[in-house]
PDB file of C-alpha atoms in Angstrom:
ATOM      1  CA  UNK A   1     -13.398  21.923  37.876  1.00  0.00           C
ATOM      2  CA  UNK A   2     -13.585  18.285  37.275  1.00  0.00           C
ATOM      3  CA  UNK A   3     -16.608  18.834  35.224  1.00  0.00           C
ATOM      4  CA  UNK A   4     -15.041  21.642  33.012  1.00  0.00           C
ATOM      5  CA  UNK A   5     -12.453  18.854  32.075  1.00  0.00           C
ATOM      6  CA  UNK A   6     -15.016  16.151  31.542  1.00  0.00           C
ATOM      7  CA  UNK A   7     -16.726  18.485  29.352  1.00  0.00           C
ATOM      8  CA  UNK A   8     -13.560  18.508  27.091  1.00  0.00           C
ATOM      9  CA  UNK A   9     -13.535  14.682  26.954  1.00  0.00           C
ATOM     10  CA  UNK A  10     -14.310  13.140  23.458  1.00  0.00           C
ATOM     11  CA  UNK A  11     -16.483  10.289  25.121  1.00  0.00           C
ATOM     12  CA  UNK A  12     -19.265  10.135  27.432  1.00  0.00           C
ATOM     13  CA  UNK A  13     -17.675   9.253  31.040  1.00  0.00           C
ATOM     14  CA  UNK A  14     -21.059   7.887  32.602  1.00  0.00           C
ATOM     15  CA  UNK A  15     -21.009   5.204  29.652  1.00  0.00           C
ATOM     16  CA  UNK A  16     -17.579   4.216  30.456  1.00  0.00           C
ATOM     17  CA  UNK A  17     -18.390   3.645  33.913  1.00  0.00           C
ATOM     18  CA  UNK A  18     -21.437   1.677  32.918  1.00  0.00           C
ATOM     19  CA  UNK A  19     -19.391  -0.374  30.425  1.00  0.00           C
ATOM     20  CA  UNK A  20     -16.481  -0.945  33.137  1.00  0.00           C
ATOM     21  CA  UNK A  21     -18.646  -1.491  36.514  1.00  0.00           C
ATOM     22  CA  UNK A  22     -21.720  -2.451  34.821  1.00  0.00           C
ATOM     23  CA  UNK A  23     -24.888  -0.689  35.223  1.00  0.00           C
ATOM     24  CA  UNK A  24     -26.279  -2.692  37.916  1.00  0.00           C
ATOM     25  CA  UNK A  25     -22.956  -1.821  40.261  1.00  0.00           C
ATOM     26  CA  UNK A  26     -23.139   1.550  39.377  1.00  0.00           C
ATOM     27  CA  UNK A  27     -26.824   1.818  40.720  1.00  0.00           C
ATOM     28  CA  UNK A  28     -25.765  -0.477  43.900  1.00  0.00           C
ATOM     29  CA  UNK A  29     -23.090   2.078  44.538  1.00  0.00           C
ATOM     30  CA  UNK A  30     -25.360   4.916  44.189  1.00  0.00           C
ATOM     31  CA  UNK A  31     -27.859   3.137  46.679  1.00  0.00           C
ATOM     32  CA  UNK A  32     -25.362   2.760  49.001  1.00  0.00           C
ATOM     33  CA  UNK A  33     -24.080   6.355  48.600  1.00  0.00           C
ATOM     34  CA  UNK A  34     -27.959   7.544  49.068  1.00  0.00           C
ATOM     35  CA  UNK A  35     -28.322   5.559  52.355  1.00  0.00           C
ATOM     36  CA  UNK A  36     -25.139   6.797  53.761  1.00  0.00           C
ATOM     37  CA  UNK A  37     -26.176  10.556  52.955  1.00  0.00           C
ATOM     38  CA  UNK A  38     -29.534  10.280  54.630  1.00  0.00           C
ATOM     39  CA  UNK A  39     -28.267   8.564  57.698  1.00  0.00           C
ATOM     40  CA  UNK A  40     -27.236  11.269  60.276  1.00  0.00           C
ATOM     41  CA  UNK A  41     -24.312   8.823  61.861  1.00  0.00           C
ATOM     42  CA  UNK A  42     -22.583   8.923  58.512  1.00  0.00           C
ATOM     43  CA  UNK A  43     -22.543  12.864  58.317  1.00  0.00           C
ATOM     44  CA  UNK A  44     -19.306  14.451  58.249  1.00  0.00           C
ATOM     45  CA  UNK A  45     -18.526  15.729  61.899  1.00  0.00           C
ATOM     46  CA  UNK A  46     -17.482  19.646  62.468  1.00  0.00           C
ATOM     47  CA  UNK A  47     -14.178  20.756  63.749  1.00  0.00           C
ATOM     48  CA  UNK A  48     -11.361  18.453  65.068  1.00  0.00           C
ATOM     49  CA  UNK A  49     -12.205  15.478  66.701  1.00  0.00           C
ATOM     50  CA  UNK A  50     -10.310  13.228  69.507  1.00  0.00           C
ATOM     51  CA  UNK A  51      -8.746   9.985  68.272  1.00  0.00           C
ATOM     52  CA  UNK A  52     -11.219   8.028  70.816  1.00  0.00           C
ATOM     53  CA  UNK A  53     -14.088  10.076  69.457  1.00  0.00           C
ATOM     54  CA  UNK A  54     -12.871   9.283  65.924  1.00  0.00           C
ATOM     55  CA  UNK A  55     -12.812   5.502  66.819  1.00  0.00           C
ATOM     56  CA  UNK A  56     -16.173   5.414  68.889  1.00  0.00           C
ATOM     57  CA  UNK A  57     -17.858   7.012  65.673  1.00  0.00           C
ATOM     58  CA  UNK A  58     -16.467   4.446  63.271  1.00  0.00           C
ATOM     59  CA  UNK A  59     -17.230   1.617  65.701  1.00  0.00           C
ATOM     60  CA  UNK A  60     -20.983   2.792  65.509  1.00  0.00           C
ATOM     61  CA  UNK A  61     -20.881   3.481  61.678  1.00  0.00           C
ATOM     62  CA  UNK A  62     -19.213  -0.084  61.528  1.00  0.00           C
ATOM     63  CA  UNK A  63     -22.351  -1.884  63.099  1.00  0.00           C
ATOM     64  CA  UNK A  64     -24.841   0.503  61.546  1.00  0.00           C
ATOM     65  CA  UNK A  65     -23.330  -0.511  58.023  1.00  0.00           C
ATOM     66  CA  UNK A  66     -23.428  -4.343  58.967  1.00  0.00           C
ATOM     67  CA  UNK A  67     -27.182  -3.727  60.328  1.00  0.00           C
ATOM     68  CA  UNK A  68     -28.091  -2.477  56.795  1.00  0.00           C
ATOM     69  CA  UNK A  69     -27.544  -5.917  55.498  1.00  0.00           C
ATOM     70  CA  UNK A  70     -25.361  -5.103  52.337  1.00  0.00           C
ATOM     71  CA  UNK A  71     -23.079  -7.871  53.060  1.00  0.00           C
ATOM     72  CA  UNK A  72     -25.799 -10.515  52.987  1.00  0.00           C
ATOM     73  CA  UNK A  73     -27.563  -8.992  49.853  1.00  0.00           C
ATOM     74  CA  UNK A  74     -28.632 -12.034  47.747  1.00  0.00           C
ATOM     75  CA  UNK A  75     -26.844  -9.954  44.448  1.00  0.00           C
ATOM     76  CA  UNK A  76     -23.788 -10.959  46.022  1.00  0.00           C
ATOM     77  CA  UNK A  77     -24.449 -14.300  44.733  1.00  0.00           C
ATOM     78  CA  UNK A  78     -25.622 -13.680  41.031  1.00  0.00           C
ATOM     79  CA  UNK A  79     -23.438 -10.351  40.564  1.00  0.00           C
ATOM     80  CA  UNK A  80     -19.662 -10.877  40.003  1.00  0.00           C
ATOM     81  CA  UNK A  81     -18.680  -7.255  40.964  1.00  0.00           C
ATOM     82  CA  UNK A  82     -21.493  -6.829  43.655  1.00  0.00           C
ATOM     83  CA  UNK A  83     -18.863  -6.743  46.711  1.00  0.00           C
ATOM     84  CA  UNK A  84     -16.210  -5.003  44.534  1.00  0.00           C
ATOM     85  CA  UNK A  85     -19.207  -1.905  44.309  1.00  0.00           C
ATOM     86  CA  UNK A  86     -19.781  -2.210  47.780  1.00  0.00           C
ATOM     87  CA  UNK A  87     -16.031  -2.095  48.878  1.00  0.00           C
ATOM     88  CA  UNK A  88     -15.634   0.947  46.422  1.00  0.00           C
ATOM     89  CA  UNK A  89     -18.337   2.858  47.846  1.00  0.00           C
ATOM     90  CA  UNK A  90     -17.477   2.165  51.279  1.00  0.00           C
ATOM     91  CA  UNK A  91     -13.916   3.020  50.638  1.00  0.00           C
ATOM     92  CA  UNK A  92     -14.769   6.197  49.277  1.00  0.00           C
ATOM     93  CA  UNK A  93     -16.512   7.258  52.399  1.00  0.00           C
ATOM     94  CA  UNK A  94     -13.877   5.925  54.839  1.00  0.00           C
ATOM     95  CA  UNK A  95     -11.857   2.772  54.606  1.00  0.00           C
ATOM     96  CA  UNK A  96     -11.633   2.419  58.281  1.00  0.00           C
ATOM     97  CA  UNK A  97     -15.511   1.948  58.316  1.00  0.00           C
ATOM     98  CA  UNK A  98     -14.775  -1.101  55.787  1.00  0.00           C
ATOM     99  CA  UNK A  99     -12.125  -2.536  58.112  1.00  0.00           C
ATOM    100  CA  UNK A 100     -13.784  -2.332  61.082  1.00  0.00           C
ATOM    101  CA  UNK A 101     -16.805  -4.174  59.568  1.00  0.00           C
ATOM    102  CA  UNK A 102     -15.047  -6.970  58.392  1.00  0.00           C
ATOM    103  CA  UNK A 103     -12.056  -8.036  60.559  1.00  0.00           C
ATOM    104  CA  UNK A 104     -13.946  -9.853  62.919  1.00  0.00           C
ATOM    105  CA  UNK A 105     -16.083 -11.904  60.585  1.00  0.00           C
ATOM    106  CA  UNK A 106     -14.350 -11.865  57.444  1.00  0.00           C
ATOM    107  CA  UNK A 107     -10.423 -12.332  58.581  1.00  0.00           C
ATOM    108  CA  UNK A 108     -10.865 -13.744  62.044  1.00  0.00           C
ATOM    109  CA  UNK A 109     -13.651 -16.178  60.470  1.00  0.00           C
ATOM    110  CA  UNK A 110     -11.535 -17.186  57.503  1.00  0.00           C
ATOM    111  CA  UNK A 111      -9.078 -18.666  59.842  1.00  0.00           C
ATOM    112  CA  UNK A 112     -11.766 -20.563  61.685  1.00  0.00           C
ATOM    113  CA  UNK A 113     -13.466 -21.437  58.431  1.00  0.00           C
ATOM    114  CA  UNK A 114     -10.878 -22.618  56.554  1.00  0.00           C
ATOM    115  CA  UNK A 115      -8.431 -23.958  59.126  1.00  0.00           C
ATOM    116  CA  UNK A 116     -10.810 -25.202  61.850  1.00  0.00           C
ATOM    117  CA  UNK A 117     -12.638 -28.306  62.464  1.00  0.00           C
ATOM    118  CA  UNK A 118     -16.539 -28.761  62.668  1.00  0.00           C
ATOM    119  CA  UNK A 119     -16.333 -28.333  66.337  1.00  0.00           C
ATOM    120  CA  UNK A 120     -14.398 -25.182  66.210  1.00  0.00           C
ATOM    121  CA  UNK A 121     -16.831 -23.534  64.187  1.00  0.00           C
ATOM    122  CA  UNK A 122     -18.345 -22.201  67.299  1.00  0.00           C
ATOM    123  CA  UNK A 123     -15.763 -19.382  67.255  1.00  0.00           C
ATOM    124  CA  UNK A 124     -17.018 -18.367  63.994  1.00  0.00           C
ATOM    125  CA  UNK A 125     -20.768 -18.308  64.867  1.00  0.00           C
ATOM    126  CA  UNK A 126     -19.801 -16.210  68.242  1.00  0.00           C
ATOM    127  CA  UNK A 127     -18.214 -13.677  65.852  1.00  0.00           C
ATOM    128  CA  UNK A 128     -21.240 -13.516  63.553  1.00  0.00           C
ATOM    129  CA  UNK A 129     -23.362 -13.169  66.589  1.00  0.00           C
ATOM    130  CA  UNK A 130     -20.824 -10.399  68.251  1.00  0.00           C
ATOM    131  CA  UNK A 131     -20.434 -12.521  71.264  1.00  0.00           C
ATOM    132  CA  UNK A 132     -16.464 -12.006  70.396  1.00  0.00           C
ATOM    133  CA  UNK A 133     -14.567  -9.523  68.691  1.00  0.00           C
ATOM    134  CA  UNK A 134     -11.947 -11.049  66.653  1.00  0.00           C
ATOM    135  CA  UNK A 135      -8.435 -10.230  64.834  1.00  0.00           C
ATOM    136  CA  UNK A 136      -5.853 -11.490  62.383  1.00  0.00           C
ATOM    137  CA  UNK A 137      -2.846 -11.603  64.059  1.00  0.00           C
ATOM    138  CA  UNK A 138       0.134 -12.948  61.698  1.00  0.00           C
ATOM    139  CA  UNK A 139       2.385  -9.902  61.256  1.00  0.00           C
ATOM    140  CA  UNK A 140       5.199  -9.468  63.246  1.00  0.00           C
ATOM    141  CA  UNK A 141       7.799  -6.564  63.850  1.00  0.00           C
ATOM    142  CA  UNK A 142      11.056  -8.346  62.566  1.00  0.00           C
ATOM    143  CA  UNK A 143       9.568  -9.973  59.557  1.00  0.00           C
ATOM    144  CA  UNK A 144       6.159  -8.433  58.530  1.00  0.00           C
ATOM    145  CA  UNK A 145       4.019 -11.294  56.857  1.00  0.00           C
ATOM    146  CA  UNK A 146       7.206 -13.275  55.805  1.00  0.00           C
ATOM    147  CA  UNK A 147       5.056 -16.035  57.304  1.00  0.00           C
ATOM    148  CA  UNK A 148       7.944 -18.652  57.237  1.00  0.00           C
ATOM    149  CA  UNK A 149      10.057 -16.661  59.627  1.00  0.00           C
ATOM    150  CA  UNK A 150       7.405 -16.113  62.280  1.00  0.00           C
ATOM    151  CA  UNK A 151       9.076 -16.389  65.502  1.00  0.00           C
ATOM    152  CA  UNK A 152       6.071 -16.560  68.099  1.00  0.00           C
ATOM    153  CA  UNK A 153       6.250 -20.144  69.458  1.00  0.00           C
ATOM    154  CA  UNK A 154       3.401 -22.404  70.555  1.00  0.00           C
ATOM    155  CA  UNK A 155       4.818 -25.068  72.725  1.00  0.00           C
ATOM    156  CA  UNK A 156       2.803 -28.174  73.747  1.00  0.00           C
ATOM    157  CA  UNK A 157       2.811 -29.195  77.355  1.00  0.00           C
ATOM    158  CA  UNK A 158       1.391 -32.631  77.668  1.00  0.00           C
ATOM    159  CA  UNK A 159       1.275 -32.428  81.757  1.00  0.00           C
ATOM    160  CA  UNK A 160      -1.477 -29.867  81.531  1.00  0.00           C
ATOM    161  CA  UNK A 161      -2.666 -30.410  78.000  1.00  0.00           C
ATOM    162  CA  UNK A 162      -1.820 -26.819  76.979  1.00  0.00           C
ATOM    163  CA  UNK A 163       0.046 -24.872  74.392  1.00  0.00           C
ATOM    164  CA  UNK A 164       2.387 -21.944  75.728  1.00  0.00           C
ATOM    165  CA  UNK A 165       2.498 -19.105  73.477  1.00  0.00           C
ATOM    166  CA  UNK A 166       5.468 -16.942  73.923  1.00  0.00           C
ATOM    167  CA  UNK A 167       7.347 -13.962  72.045  1.00  0.00           C
ATOM    168  CA  UNK A 168      10.760 -14.311  72.538  1.00  0.00           C
ATOM    169  CA  UNK A 169      11.542 -10.533  72.252  1.00  0.00           C
ATOM    170  CA  UNK A 170      10.002  -7.270  70.913  1.00  0.00           C
ATOM    171  CA  UNK A 171      10.930  -8.269  67.131  1.00  0.00           C
ATOM    172  CA  UNK A 172       8.494 -11.477  67.639  1.00  0.00           C
ATOM    173  CA  UNK A 173       5.906  -9.154  68.772  1.00  0.00           C
ATOM    174  CA  UNK A 174       2.452  -9.367  66.874  1.00  0.00           C
ATOM    175  CA  UNK A 175       2.177  -5.926  64.935  1.00  0.00           C
ATOM    176  CA  UNK A 176      -0.034  -3.774  63.302  1.00  0.00           C
ATOM    177  CA  UNK A 177      -2.748  -6.011  63.966  1.00  0.00           C
ATOM    178  CA  UNK A 178      -6.241  -4.497  62.823  1.00  0.00           C
ATOM    179  CA  UNK A 179      -8.953  -4.201  65.716  1.00  0.00           C
ATOM    180  CA  UNK A 180      -6.522  -5.437  68.678  1.00  0.00           C
ATOM    181  CA  UNK A 181      -5.577  -1.947  69.824  1.00  0.00           C
ATOM    182  CA  UNK A 182      -8.598  -1.602  71.716  1.00  0.00           C
ATOM    183  CA  UNK A 183     -11.497  -3.861  70.517  1.00  0.00           C
ATOM    184  CA  UNK A 184     -10.247  -7.597  69.938  1.00  0.00           C
ATOM    185  CA  UNK A 185     -11.339 -10.344  72.534  1.00  0.00           C
ATOM    186  CA  UNK A 186      -9.841 -13.041  70.677  1.00  0.00           C
ATOM    187  CA  UNK A 187      -7.279 -13.471  68.023  1.00  0.00           C
ATOM    188  CA  UNK A 188      -6.256 -15.945  65.236  1.00  0.00           C
ATOM    189  CA  UNK A 189      -2.690 -16.152  66.165  1.00  0.00           C
ATOM    190  CA  UNK A 190      -0.119 -17.784  63.795  1.00  0.00           C
ATOM    191  CA  UNK A 191       3.013 -19.181  65.685  1.00  0.00           C
ATOM    192  CA  UNK A 192       5.660 -22.045  65.407  1.00  0.00           C
ATOM    193  CA  UNK A 193       4.288 -25.304  66.919  1.00  0.00           C
ATOM    194  CA  UNK A 194       6.701 -27.049  69.098  1.00  0.00           C
ATOM    195  CA  UNK A 195       6.096 -30.318  70.392  1.00  0.00           C
ATOM    196  CA  UNK A 196       7.742 -31.786  73.282  1.00  0.00           C
ATOM    197  CA  UNK A 197      10.355 -33.344  71.857  1.00  0.00           C
ATOM    198  CA  UNK A 198      11.697 -29.989  70.724  1.00  0.00           C
ATOM    199  CA  UNK A 199      10.965 -30.314  66.948  1.00  0.00           C
ATOM    200  CA  UNK A 200       9.102 -27.469  65.393  1.00  0.00           C
ATOM    201  CA  UNK A 201       6.320 -28.605  63.521  1.00  0.00           C
ATOM    202  CA  UNK A 202       5.964 -25.351  61.174  1.00  0.00           C
ATOM    203  CA  UNK A 203       3.483 -22.566  61.248  1.00  0.00           C
ATOM    204  CA  UNK A 204      -0.045 -22.846  62.776  1.00  0.00           C
ATOM    205  CA  UNK A 205      -3.152 -20.877  63.763  1.00  0.00           C
ATOM    206  CA  UNK A 206      -4.359 -20.864  67.253  1.00  0.00           C
ATOM    207  CA  UNK A 207      -7.501 -19.076  68.821  1.00  0.00           C
ATOM    208  CA  UNK A 208      -6.020 -17.183  71.562  1.00  0.00           C
ATOM    209  CA  UNK A 209      -8.279 -14.939  74.203  1.00  0.00           C
ATOM    210  CA  UNK A 210      -6.561 -11.743  74.391  1.00  0.00           C
ATOM    211  CA  UNK A 211      -8.855  -9.787  76.749  1.00  0.00           C
ATOM    212  CA  UNK A 212     -11.723 -10.310  79.194  1.00  0.00           C
ATOM    213  CA  UNK A 213     -14.832  -9.367  77.162  1.00  0.00           C
ATOM    214  CA  UNK A 214     -16.330  -7.560  80.313  1.00  0.00           C
ATOM    215  CA  UNK A 215     -13.510  -5.378  81.473  1.00  0.00           C
ATOM    216  CA  UNK A 216     -11.674  -5.199  78.184  1.00  0.00           C
ATOM    217  CA  UNK A 217      -8.501  -5.798  80.174  1.00  0.00           C
ATOM    218  CA  UNK A 218      -5.756  -8.139  78.746  1.00  0.00           C
ATOM    219  CA  UNK A 219      -5.346 -11.459  80.490  1.00  0.00           C
ATOM    220  CA  UNK A 220      -2.132 -12.070  82.603  1.00  0.00           C
ATOM    221  CA  UNK A 221       0.481 -13.409  79.877  1.00  0.00           C
ATOM    222  CA  UNK A 222      -0.921 -11.130  77.081  1.00  0.00           C
ATOM    223  CA  UNK A 223       0.769  -7.673  76.649  1.00  0.00           C
ATOM    224  CA  UNK A 224      -1.387  -5.282  74.400  1.00  0.00           C
ATOM    225  CA  UNK A 225      -0.583  -2.060  72.968  1.00  0.00           C
ATOM    226  CA  UNK A 226      -2.306   0.541  70.786  1.00  0.00           C
ATOM    227  CA  UNK A 227      -0.147   1.876  67.709  1.00  0.00           C
ATOM    228  CA  UNK A 228      -1.951   5.421  68.302  1.00  0.00           C
ATOM    229  CA  UNK A 229      -2.671   7.697  65.808  1.00  0.00           C
ATOM    230  CA  UNK A 230      -2.077   7.014  61.873  1.00  0.00           C
ATOM    231  CA  UNK A 231      -2.408   9.334  58.740  1.00  0.00           C
ATOM    232  CA  UNK A 232      -5.766   8.761  57.273  1.00  0.00           C
ATOM    233  CA  UNK A 233      -6.616   5.402  59.577  1.00  0.00           C
ATOM    234  CA  UNK A 234      -7.150   7.020  62.867  1.00  0.00           C
ATOM    235  CA  UNK A 235     -10.652   5.147  63.184  1.00  0.00           C
ATOM    236  CA  UNK A 236      -8.962   1.551  63.146  1.00  0.00           C
ATOM    237  CA  UNK A 237      -7.187   0.261  66.271  1.00  0.00           C
ATOM    238  CA  UNK A 238      -4.236  -1.217  65.059  1.00  0.00           C
ATOM    239  CA  UNK A 239      -2.361  -2.642  67.726  1.00  0.00           C
ATOM    240  CA  UNK A 240       0.553  -5.072  68.929  1.00  0.00           C
ATOM    241  CA  UNK A 241       0.805  -7.855  71.526  1.00  0.00           C
ATOM    242  CA  UNK A 242       3.310  -9.986  73.172  1.00  0.00           C
ATOM    243  CA  UNK A 243       2.786 -13.288  74.961  1.00  0.00           C
ATOM    244  CA  UNK A 244       4.931 -14.614  78.208  1.00  0.00           C
ATOM    245  CA  UNK A 245       4.461 -18.263  78.848  1.00  0.00           C
ATOM    246  CA  UNK A 246       0.725 -17.369  78.064  1.00  0.00           C
ATOM    247  CA  UNK A 247      -1.507 -20.958  78.101  1.00  0.00           C
ATOM    248  CA  UNK A 248      -4.128 -21.637  76.101  1.00  0.00           C
ATOM    249  CA  UNK A 249      -6.134 -25.139  75.956  1.00  0.00           C
ATOM    250  CA  UNK A 250      -4.941 -27.866  73.262  1.00  0.00           C
ATOM    251  CA  UNK A 251      -8.213 -27.433  71.639  1.00  0.00           C
ATOM    252  CA  UNK A 252      -7.401 -23.951  70.661  1.00  0.00           C
ATOM    253  CA  UNK A 253      -5.004 -25.112  67.890  1.00  0.00           C
ATOM    254  CA  UNK A 254      -6.964 -24.978  64.719  1.00  0.00           C
ATOM    255  CA  UNK A 255      -6.303 -28.445  63.634  1.00  0.00           C
ATOM    256  CA  UNK A 256      -8.082 -28.977  60.257  1.00  0.00           C
ATOM    257  CA  UNK A 257      -4.632 -30.017  58.733  1.00  0.00           C
ATOM    258  CA  UNK A 258      -2.848 -30.922  61.786  1.00  0.00           C
ATOM    259  CA  UNK A 259      -3.152 -31.806  65.268  1.00  0.00           C
ATOM    260  CA  UNK A 260      -1.345 -32.797  68.641  1.00  0.00           C
ATOM    261  CA  UNK A 261      -2.721 -35.869  70.668  1.00  0.00           C
ATOM    262  CA  UNK A 262      -2.901 -35.519  74.370  1.00  0.00           C
ATOM    263  CA  UNK A 263       0.324 -37.003  74.895  1.00  0.00           C
ATOM    264  CA  UNK A 264       2.210 -34.628  72.579  1.00  0.00           C
ATOM    265  CA  UNK A 265       2.120 -36.548  69.074  1.00  0.00           C
ATOM    266  CA  UNK A 266       2.044 -34.362  66.241  1.00  0.00           C
ATOM    267  CA  UNK A 267      -0.441 -35.962  63.415  1.00  0.00           C
ATOM    268  CA  UNK A 268      -1.144 -34.595  59.856  1.00  0.00           C
ATOM    269  CA  UNK A 269      -2.767 -36.147  56.874  1.00  0.00           C
ATOM    270  CA  UNK A 270      -0.108 -33.938  54.708  1.00  0.00           C
ATOM    271  CA  UNK A 271       3.105 -35.040  55.440  1.00  0.00           C
ATOM    272  CA  UNK A 272       5.296 -32.727  53.601  1.00  0.00           C
ATOM    273  CA  UNK A 273       5.755 -29.445  55.669  1.00  0.00           C
ATOM    274  CA  UNK A 274       6.165 -27.258  52.560  1.00  0.00           C
ATOM    275  CA  UNK A 275       2.633 -28.517  51.182  1.00  0.00           C
ATOM    276  CA  UNK A 276       1.056 -28.312  54.846  1.00  0.00           C
ATOM    277  CA  UNK A 277       2.404 -24.303  54.823  1.00  0.00           C
ATOM    278  CA  UNK A 278       0.774 -23.987  51.333  1.00  0.00           C
ATOM    279  CA  UNK A 279      -2.496 -25.260  52.183  1.00  0.00           C
ATOM    280  CA  UNK A 280      -2.847 -23.121  55.449  1.00  0.00           C
ATOM    281  CA  UNK A 281      -2.598 -19.748  53.201  1.00  0.00           C
ATOM    282  CA  UNK A 282      -4.507 -21.336  50.381  1.00  0.00           C
ATOM    283  CA  UNK A 283      -7.364 -22.144  52.589  1.00  0.00           C
ATOM    284  CA  UNK A 284      -7.603 -18.716  54.085  1.00  0.00           C
ATOM    285  CA  UNK A 285      -7.492 -17.192  50.450  1.00  0.00           C
ATOM    286  CA  UNK A 286     -10.021 -19.474  49.500  1.00  0.00           C
ATOM    287  CA  UNK A 287     -12.624 -18.305  51.988  1.00  0.00           C
ATOM    288  CA  UNK A 288     -11.742 -14.861  51.854  1.00  0.00           C
ATOM    289  CA  UNK A 289     -12.480 -15.172  48.068  1.00  0.00           C
ATOM    290  CA  UNK A 290     -15.804 -17.206  48.924  1.00  0.00           C
ATOM    291  CA  UNK A 291     -16.705 -14.417  51.028  1.00  0.00           C
ATOM    292  CA  UNK A 292     -16.099 -11.262  48.613  1.00  0.00           C
ATOM    293  CA  UNK A 293     -17.107 -13.455  45.506  1.00  0.00           C
ATOM    294  CA  UNK A 294     -20.300 -14.539  47.059  1.00  0.00           C
ATOM    295  CA  UNK A 295     -21.422 -13.037  50.015  1.00  0.00           C
ATOM    296  CA  UNK A 296     -20.840 -14.351  53.798  1.00  0.00           C
TER     297      UNK A 296
END
């Protein structure tokens, strides 16, 4: 049917596509389509599949797509629209494969790269080497992505040199987090940092181990839930989590722009809390743009 209407147009649709996307990017998409078409793992299954089967299949497809090396292609550094072509091609196949293949390294990794110190880059390296599976835990039930109103707290205890992550109620639960439902072992958790004097120092990011990497059971003090079936997004295991006085080491605060000393003193080179808040998300945006603009 679509070919009939294309034949009625007053212009050549292929020429228009080449003009908008560039010929190089059109060829990139064709190559990706060809690779997926010739790989049995990406062939459409027949009949109905269970939610578990869909997720297992998506996980295997994401790993296979990463192994093909499209995310590390040198053309990403020279063609401005390369990653747009890659994302478009993969979304047209299955957006869940795109999400599953990028959340751990690109989103969890953006937090580490943008907000962590040099010593904390080990988490990024482990995500790239698949020694851990990460997720990006910002959104909460009560306020969505209204970051200034996040209610999860991270209170520093100078006696043990630990932060205590806590969710006051279900409205403060981290919610709709991609990769958290079943697969994530670690999360970058955005929480209000509270120093021993009771003062809130604003939103900060923390690396929180969520599950044992061998058993995939949640650690004591962490309640994790799977959000189940979703229309058009069943390959992605979105989840929620709550913390009950859950302790993590002081070193797990991503402390590029703000840190807490062993005795509980807060330090930051940026004194204005509003500027510090803005820089928090600017750094994340910057690293995401670095990846999607010029490759991982």
